[in-house]
PDB file of C-alpha atoms in Angstrom:
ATOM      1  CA  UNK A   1      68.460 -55.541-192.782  1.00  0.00           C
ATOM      2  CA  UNK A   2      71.253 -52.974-191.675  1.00  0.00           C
ATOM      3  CA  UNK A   3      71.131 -50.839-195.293  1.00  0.00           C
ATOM      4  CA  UNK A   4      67.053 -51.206-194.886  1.00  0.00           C
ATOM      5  CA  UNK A   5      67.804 -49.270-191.646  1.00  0.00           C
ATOM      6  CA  UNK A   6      70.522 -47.407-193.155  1.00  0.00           C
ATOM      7  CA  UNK A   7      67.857 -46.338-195.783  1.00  0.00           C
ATOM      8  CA  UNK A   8      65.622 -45.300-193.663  1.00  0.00           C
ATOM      9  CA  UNK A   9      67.577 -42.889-191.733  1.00  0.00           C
ATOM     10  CA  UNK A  10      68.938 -40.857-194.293  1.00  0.00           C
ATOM     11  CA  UNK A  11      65.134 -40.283-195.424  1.00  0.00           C
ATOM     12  CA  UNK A  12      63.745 -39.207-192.061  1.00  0.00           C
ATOM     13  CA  UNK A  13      66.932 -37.051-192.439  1.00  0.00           C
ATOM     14  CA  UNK A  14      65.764 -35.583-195.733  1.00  0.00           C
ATOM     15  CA  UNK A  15      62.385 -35.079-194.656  1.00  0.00           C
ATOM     16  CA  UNK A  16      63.687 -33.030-191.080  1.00  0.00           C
ATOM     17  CA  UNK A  17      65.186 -30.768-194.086  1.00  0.00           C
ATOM     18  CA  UNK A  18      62.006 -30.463-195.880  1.00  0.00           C
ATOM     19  CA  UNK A  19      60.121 -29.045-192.745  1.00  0.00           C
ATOM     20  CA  UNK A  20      62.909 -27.173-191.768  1.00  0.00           C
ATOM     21  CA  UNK A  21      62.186 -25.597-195.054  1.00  0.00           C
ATOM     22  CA  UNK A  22      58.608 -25.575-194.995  1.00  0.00           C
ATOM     23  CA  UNK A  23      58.776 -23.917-191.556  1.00  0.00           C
ATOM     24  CA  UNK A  24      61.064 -20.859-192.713  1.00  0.00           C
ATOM     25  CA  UNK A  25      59.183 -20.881-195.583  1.00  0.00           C
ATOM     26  CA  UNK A  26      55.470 -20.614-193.442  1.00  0.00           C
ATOM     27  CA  UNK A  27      57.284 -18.145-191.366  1.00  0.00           C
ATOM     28  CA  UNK A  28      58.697 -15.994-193.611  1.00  0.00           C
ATOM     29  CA  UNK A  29      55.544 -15.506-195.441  1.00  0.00           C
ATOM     30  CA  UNK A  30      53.855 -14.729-192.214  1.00  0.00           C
ATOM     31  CA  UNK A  31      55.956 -12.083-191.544  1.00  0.00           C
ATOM     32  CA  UNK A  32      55.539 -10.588-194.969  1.00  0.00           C
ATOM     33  CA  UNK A  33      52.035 -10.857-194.125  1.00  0.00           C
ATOM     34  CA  UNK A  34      52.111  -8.821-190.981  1.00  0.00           C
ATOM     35  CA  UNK A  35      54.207  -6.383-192.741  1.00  0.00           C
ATOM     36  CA  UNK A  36      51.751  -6.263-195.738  1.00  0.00           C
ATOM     37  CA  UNK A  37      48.958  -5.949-193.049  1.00  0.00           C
ATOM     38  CA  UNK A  38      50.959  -3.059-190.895  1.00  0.00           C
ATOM     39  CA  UNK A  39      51.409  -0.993-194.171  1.00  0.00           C
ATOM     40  CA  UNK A  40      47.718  -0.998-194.900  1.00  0.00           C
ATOM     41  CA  UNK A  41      46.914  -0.071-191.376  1.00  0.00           C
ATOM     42  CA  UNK A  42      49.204   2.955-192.210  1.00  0.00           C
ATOM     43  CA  UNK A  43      51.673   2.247-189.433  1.00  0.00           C
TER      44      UNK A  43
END
């Protein structure tokens, strides 16, 4: 039972990294969008 538990924590630990991830990821590319979006408004 306790390594089923065990188990389970260290994924929902891996998968809080993953969306950390994602998130930088979504944000980063949002930002690149803005500045792709600023440039073509000529600012």
């Amino acid at each position: 039972m306790s390594h089923c538990v065990k188990w389970l924590h260290e994924s929902a630990n891996k998968l809080d990294l993953v969306i950390v991830k994602v998130r930088i990821f979504i944000m980063s590319v949002d930002l690149f969008d803005s500045g792709k979006f600023l440039l073509s408004c000529g600012i």
